[in-house]
XYZ file of C-alpha atoms in Angstrom:
434
model
C 12.082 -68.038 19.870
C 8.672 -68.211 18.280
C 7.725 -65.367 15.788
C 4.188 -65.426 17.526
C 5.851 -64.281 20.615
C 8.198 -61.733 19.046
C 6.163 -58.434 18.536
C 8.839 -57.144 16.142
C 8.357 -59.980 13.656
C 6.753 -59.306 10.403
C 5.450 -62.923 10.191
C 2.123 -64.009 11.694
C 1.379 -67.426 13.162
C -1.806 -69.261 12.638
C -2.428 -69.533 16.346
C -2.806 -65.726 16.529
C -6.124 -66.126 14.504
C -7.650 -69.289 16.175
C -6.769 -71.812 13.386
C -6.103 -75.248 14.613
C -3.802 -77.848 13.331
C -6.527 -80.030 12.152
C -8.112 -77.274 10.203
C -4.768 -76.584 8.436
C -4.340 -80.171 7.530
C -7.672 -80.376 6.027
C -7.136 -77.504 3.900
C -3.836 -78.875 2.488
C -5.605 -82.273 1.789
C -8.416 -80.498 -0.056
C -5.894 -78.495 -1.957
C -3.958 -81.611 -2.999
C -7.062 -83.469 -4.064
C -8.174 -80.455 -6.366
C -4.588 -80.318 -7.927
C -4.818 -84.211 -8.684
C -7.964 -83.827 -10.665
C -10.531 -85.629 -8.708
C -13.897 -84.893 -10.140
C -16.155 -85.650 -7.256
C -17.340 -82.933 -5.145
C -15.138 -81.729 -2.421
C -16.332 -82.649 1.123
C -18.001 -80.122 3.173
C -15.189 -80.032 5.463
C -12.927 -78.810 2.620
C -15.040 -75.850 1.768
C -15.151 -74.912 5.608
C -11.392 -75.314 5.643
C -10.965 -73.079 2.353
C -13.086 -70.428 3.880
C -11.250 -70.332 7.122
C -7.895 -70.008 5.069
C -9.147 -67.048 3.087
C -10.239 -65.320 6.358
C -6.838 -65.960 7.861
C -5.106 -64.433 4.624
C -7.242 -61.135 4.885
C -6.604 -60.854 8.499
C -2.867 -61.295 8.108
C -2.903 -58.594 5.425
C -4.859 -56.165 7.794
C -2.394 -56.738 10.478
C 0.716 -56.056 8.342
C -0.914 -52.688 7.090
C -1.877 -51.784 10.658
C 1.728 -52.338 11.641
C 3.183 -49.874 9.034
C 4.360 -46.724 10.886
C 2.443 -43.498 10.191
C 4.577 -40.213 10.041
C 3.699 -37.685 12.728
C 3.063 -33.992 11.771
C 5.937 -31.706 12.637
C 5.972 -30.789 16.298
C 7.564 -27.423 15.802
C 5.396 -25.506 12.931
C 6.684 -22.100 11.853
C 4.815 -19.154 13.421
C 3.997 -16.549 10.619
C 4.679 -13.754 13.185
C 8.210 -14.755 13.366
C 8.946 -14.847 9.711
C 11.690 -12.300 8.774
C 9.513 -10.375 6.162
C 6.709 -10.221 8.575
C 9.039 -8.589 11.317
C 10.655 -6.149 8.716
C 7.159 -4.956 7.573
C 5.990 -4.395 11.021
C 9.363 -2.354 11.663
C 9.161 -0.158 8.807
C 5.545 0.270 7.741
C 4.774 3.090 10.437
C 7.232 5.289 8.661
C 5.631 4.856 5.254
C 3.214 7.427 3.945
C 0.654 7.983 1.049
C 1.104 11.173 -0.804
C -1.668 13.115 -2.436
C -0.664 16.021 -4.401
C -2.770 18.529 -6.277
C -1.961 21.399 -8.502
C -3.412 23.855 -10.874
C -2.459 23.803 -14.638
C -3.365 26.846 -16.652
C -3.532 26.498 -20.455
C -4.646 29.029 -23.060
C -6.742 27.703 -25.929
C -8.382 29.405 -28.972
C -11.548 28.542 -30.931
C -10.735 26.457 -33.860
C -12.641 28.751 -36.190
C -10.220 31.628 -35.165
C -7.453 29.642 -36.685
C -9.437 29.310 -39.987
C -10.539 33.046 -39.833
C -6.682 34.003 -39.307
C -5.708 32.658 -42.806
C -8.117 35.098 -44.390
C -7.797 38.209 -42.121
C -4.273 37.686 -40.909
C -5.078 38.207 -37.248
C -7.102 36.693 -34.448
C -10.481 38.524 -33.727
C -10.459 37.645 -29.901
C -8.157 36.841 -27.090
C -7.359 33.210 -26.192
C -9.303 31.717 -23.341
C -7.777 30.334 -20.255
C -8.599 27.032 -19.028
C -7.783 25.822 -15.493
C -7.207 22.089 -14.869
C -6.636 20.450 -11.367
C -4.218 17.567 -11.627
C -3.833 14.869 -8.915
C -0.904 12.735 -8.369
C -0.692 9.703 -5.995
C 2.495 8.275 -4.728
C 4.407 7.050 -1.667
C 7.162 8.375 0.575
C 8.818 7.549 3.899
C 9.713 9.600 6.897
C 13.469 9.949 7.441
C 13.488 12.268 10.559
C 11.118 12.469 13.571
C 10.459 16.160 12.769
C 8.379 14.942 9.756
C 10.821 15.247 6.908
C 9.831 12.778 4.043
C 11.491 11.465 0.975
C 9.670 10.880 -2.144
C 10.147 11.165 -6.051
C 10.356 14.563 -7.665
C 7.807 13.416 -10.335
C 5.204 12.682 -7.507
C 5.186 16.176 -5.941
C 6.619 18.460 -8.711
C 5.105 21.897 -8.941
C 2.783 20.757 -6.193
C 3.828 23.428 -3.970
C 1.440 25.936 -5.636
C -1.544 24.276 -4.345
C -1.659 21.194 -1.665
C 0.207 18.284 -0.511
C -1.352 15.678 1.881
C 0.095 12.661 3.383
C -1.466 9.780 5.167
C 0.291 7.681 7.658
C -0.271 3.899 8.084
C -2.466 4.488 10.905
C -4.935 6.382 8.832
C -3.966 10.027 10.001
C -3.814 12.682 7.417
C -1.430 15.750 7.756
C -0.834 18.699 5.444
C 2.726 18.930 4.094
C 4.767 21.419 2.023
C 7.431 21.093 -0.623
C 11.093 21.970 0.371
C 13.124 21.280 -2.487
C 13.947 18.536 -5.142
C 16.408 17.214 -7.554
C 14.778 16.344 -10.985
C 17.774 14.587 -12.210
C 17.890 12.179 -9.309
C 14.070 12.094 -9.242
C 14.153 12.759 -5.402
C 12.004 15.433 -3.483
C 11.938 16.541 0.115
C 8.697 17.437 1.796
C 7.812 18.150 5.438
C 4.747 17.581 7.482
C 3.490 20.851 8.890
C 3.503 21.561 12.718
C 3.964 18.148 13.889
C 7.029 16.107 15.198
C 7.795 12.573 16.905
C 7.160 10.423 13.823
C 8.680 6.968 13.439
C 11.378 7.049 10.626
C 13.749 4.913 8.634
C 17.505 5.437 9.634
C 19.485 6.432 6.446
C 22.745 5.814 8.280
C 22.483 2.010 8.284
C 21.626 1.092 4.465
C 21.355 -2.533 3.180
C 24.526 -3.975 1.559
C 22.458 -4.543 -1.600
C 23.689 -8.075 -2.627
C 22.601 -9.680 -5.594
C 19.958 -12.324 -4.773
C 19.009 -10.878 -1.399
C 15.190 -10.636 -0.501
C 13.738 -7.067 -0.876
C 10.329 -5.839 0.150
C 8.580 -2.818 -1.744
C 6.140 -0.891 0.468
C 3.791 1.847 -0.620
C 0.534 2.988 -1.967
C 0.150 0.639 -4.868
C -2.561 1.707 -7.269
C -4.223 3.547 -4.478
C -4.089 0.675 -1.931
C -2.295 2.025 1.034
C 0.122 -0.045 3.126
C 0.697 -2.540 0.272
C 3.838 -4.705 0.052
C 5.511 -7.022 -2.513
C 8.428 -9.391 -2.276
C 11.179 -10.287 -4.632
C 15.003 -10.375 -4.937
C 17.474 -7.827 -5.894
C 18.190 -8.957 -9.427
C 20.492 -6.261 -10.929
C 22.816 -3.206 -10.130
C 23.911 -0.126 -11.744
C 21.203 -0.135 -14.441
C 20.742 2.947 -16.869
C 17.210 3.075 -18.413
C 15.238 5.445 -20.328
C 11.400 5.737 -19.606
C 9.139 8.355 -21.156
C 12.221 10.374 -22.578
C 13.554 10.439 -18.918
C 16.965 8.966 -18.269
C 17.727 7.081 -15.005
C 21.210 6.066 -14.136
C 22.880 3.664 -11.526
C 19.556 2.115 -10.454
C 18.762 -1.073 -8.769
C 16.903 -3.875 -10.504
C 14.241 -6.030 -8.733
C 11.567 -8.517 -9.671
C 9.349 -7.491 -6.732
C 6.270 -5.731 -8.055
C 6.383 -1.860 -8.493
C 3.180 -0.555 -9.476
C 1.635 2.798 -10.028
C 1.503 4.657 -6.650
C 4.606 2.930 -5.272
C 6.720 5.684 -6.605
C 8.713 7.196 -3.805
C 8.152 4.373 -1.445
C 10.648 2.530 0.330
C 12.370 -0.831 -0.807
C 13.958 -2.630 2.253
C 15.635 -5.846 3.240
C 14.423 -8.383 5.656
C 16.281 -6.507 8.403
C 14.282 -3.454 7.734
C 17.131 -1.483 6.315
C 16.761 0.738 3.269
C 17.703 -0.841 -0.147
C 16.523 2.107 -2.222
C 13.367 4.253 -3.297
C 11.002 2.832 -5.816
C 11.263 4.858 -8.986
C 10.168 3.221 -12.106
C 8.733 0.199 -13.710
C 9.591 -0.925 -17.355
C 6.390 -2.530 -18.847
C 7.820 -2.442 -22.400
C 11.295 -2.399 -23.963
C 12.036 0.562 -26.423
C 11.320 -1.884 -29.233
C 7.847 -2.457 -27.821
C 8.295 -5.890 -26.287
C 6.333 -6.562 -23.008
C 8.427 -7.362 -19.947
C 8.014 -8.949 -16.537
C 9.495 -8.487 -13.307
C 11.494 -5.316 -14.278
C 11.181 -2.633 -11.510
C 13.820 -0.173 -10.597
C 14.824 1.702 -7.498
C 17.222 4.573 -6.442
C 20.127 3.133 -4.241
C 20.111 3.952 -0.630
C 23.518 5.465 -0.757
C 22.395 7.988 -3.379
C 19.268 8.626 -1.238
C 21.449 9.438 1.729
C 23.929 11.894 -0.058
C 21.102 13.626 -1.660
C 19.136 14.057 1.596
C 22.217 15.623 3.370
C 21.841 18.520 0.555
C 18.107 18.678 1.155
C 18.441 19.059 4.830
C 20.968 21.835 4.337
C 18.396 23.570 2.206
C 15.758 23.134 4.842
C 17.827 24.509 7.627
C 18.557 27.618 5.458
C 15.109 28.566 4.792
C 12.901 26.509 7.208
C 9.922 28.649 6.772
C 10.352 29.886 3.109
C 7.456 27.722 1.741
C 5.191 27.417 4.758
C 1.539 27.660 3.750
C -0.346 30.741 4.841
C -2.259 28.956 7.586
C 0.906 27.558 9.333
C 0.987 30.568 11.716
C -2.497 29.469 12.996
C -1.553 25.823 13.802
C -3.328 25.882 17.161
C -6.697 26.469 15.486
C -6.186 23.516 13.150
C -5.111 21.569 16.170
C -8.388 22.524 18.015
C -10.504 21.538 14.983
C -8.596 18.249 14.606
C -8.536 17.506 18.345
C -12.341 18.170 18.945
C -13.906 17.202 15.642
C -11.338 15.479 13.417
C -11.073 18.270 10.927
C -7.946 19.797 9.579
C -8.527 23.306 8.017
C -6.708 25.555 5.692
C -7.091 29.079 4.746
C -8.516 29.750 1.171
C -5.944 31.636 -0.657
C -6.692 33.521 -3.813
C -5.102 30.601 -5.844
C -7.345 27.889 -4.003
C -10.318 30.045 -4.338
C -9.742 30.391 -8.000
C -8.917 26.580 -8.536
C -12.057 25.665 -6.873
C -14.100 28.344 -8.554
C -15.386 29.589 -5.082
C -16.823 32.949 -3.930
C -13.547 34.822 -2.758
C -13.115 36.059 0.715
C -15.520 33.626 2.349
C -15.002 30.580 4.440
C -12.300 28.102 5.494
C -11.366 25.007 3.602
C -11.551 21.482 5.018
C -8.481 19.989 3.938
C -8.760 16.505 5.718
C -11.177 14.592 7.675
C -10.229 11.937 10.141
C -11.961 8.626 9.555
C -14.528 7.830 12.485
C -14.372 11.249 13.753
C -17.346 13.497 14.605
C -17.001 15.294 11.437
C -16.732 12.151 9.397
C -19.774 10.749 11.156
C -22.045 13.688 10.331
C -20.945 13.640 6.608
C -18.332 16.458 6.490
C -15.799 15.724 3.735
C -12.456 16.970 2.415
C -13.012 19.892 0.010
C -16.069 21.349 1.710
C -15.934 25.033 2.999
C -16.885 26.095 6.497
C -18.870 29.400 6.260
C -20.136 29.872 9.794
C -19.415 28.609 13.162
C -22.515 29.115 15.429
C -23.770 32.480 14.626
C -20.504 33.856 13.388
C -19.242 34.077 9.717
C -15.576 32.921 9.326
C -13.081 33.458 6.607
C -9.792 32.418 8.053
C -8.329 29.636 10.384
C -7.522 32.218 12.886
C -11.158 33.471 13.147
C -12.102 29.776 14.070
C -9.455 29.951 16.785
C -11.359 32.287 18.876
C -14.617 30.336 18.520
C -13.297 26.979 19.316
C -10.807 28.025 22.069
C -13.388 27.445 25.029
C -15.193 24.381 23.379
C -14.691 21.251 25.739
C -15.453 17.706 25.205
C -19.077 16.864 24.926
C -20.172 20.434 23.742
C -22.191 20.619 20.497
C -21.239 23.378 17.887
C -23.158 24.243 14.760
C -21.132 24.371 11.588
C -22.456 25.625 8.333
C -20.652 23.817 5.569
C -20.910 23.372 1.685
C -19.874 25.150 -1.327
C -20.890 28.527 -2.856
C -19.459 28.928 -6.327
C -18.858 31.849 -8.425
C -21.815 31.027 -10.659
C -24.179 31.366 -7.955
C -24.407 27.625 -7.217
C -25.146 27.306 -3.475
C -25.112 23.794 -1.523
C -24.668 24.635 2.131
C -26.072 22.890 5.269
C -25.866 23.526 8.992
C -24.813 20.446 10.933
C -24.293 20.020 14.741
C -20.966 18.555 15.727
C -20.304 17.121 19.291
C -16.682 17.567 20.445
C -14.981 14.243 21.396
């Protein structure tokens, strides 16, 4: 069978390009004359035959390249929405919270000249001066019970019960919370969202097997960026480390990034099961050598056992550390439902910490993004002094004033700050109930 009639053949016949037998013969004759050294000019017909042959050569090459098969793209591309890590994050993230804890530290200081005078007179001439400092700590946590119980690191919320704890869920909602108990040696603490329930949670009864090399995901409030994740592998078990004079024992090691703000957040596997609780990152060895990829977490088994004891404490004294305004939750719910504000009574300690005039106003502890209060410019930390024509000094007093407010009604709020030194920054703003 001729190659010209065989579509699978790699050879190309002259007939496929319109080259006659006579043209091929002339080309060969011209080629032989040139090889034999004849010096006279080649006939014009030889030049024509040469050009025809060159054209045939190029056409043959083009056909060969055209017949080279081109690989087709994959017909089944991977959908990112079906990736195991994406599915695990979607499953766990609703239970992860950002924690903002504030407390007041009181210190006594003396004038440096007093120390100098004491060397000569043997006694101080005046009493030390007290300085109050508000400290804020940011961290992460995760809900372990639909009633709103949260696990986090003890160092995130330590001594924060004397002021305020706020948690923000992944959907942007802000809640007040209170400290229940903690274990400084394990660096674990238990807090609870006030007056709410029905939260998504991470089940502690089905922890990850924690196998070396398995993929792990760190979730939390990384350097203030909420709902952040990082991915790595479980690279070590039963690690004992010392950071800032604190000893940590039996920790898990991972190369997933654990940054400031991740403390207290969950570490999970690609099935969404708890691996551990982010606890520490080693940036330098004890000898001062910088490190990379050395993050540590408290194992899930340890967390489960410690939480059992925490829940026992919570059941014995469920309301022992409720804030004063907890009995007035309906008023806070009305303010939140109608205007997107969460309110808190101004205790003597809070009034002292914010340097406010005592006995006046109700503190705005949180404002929902996009709410009527947020759109008009009300911010967390401001104080409500009047609702309509009525002065207010407790959450309960606002309850009676907002009890009959319905959607679409407008209420005037006088908000701002009045400090002990006489500074006044207040303004009356109209809020329309949603």
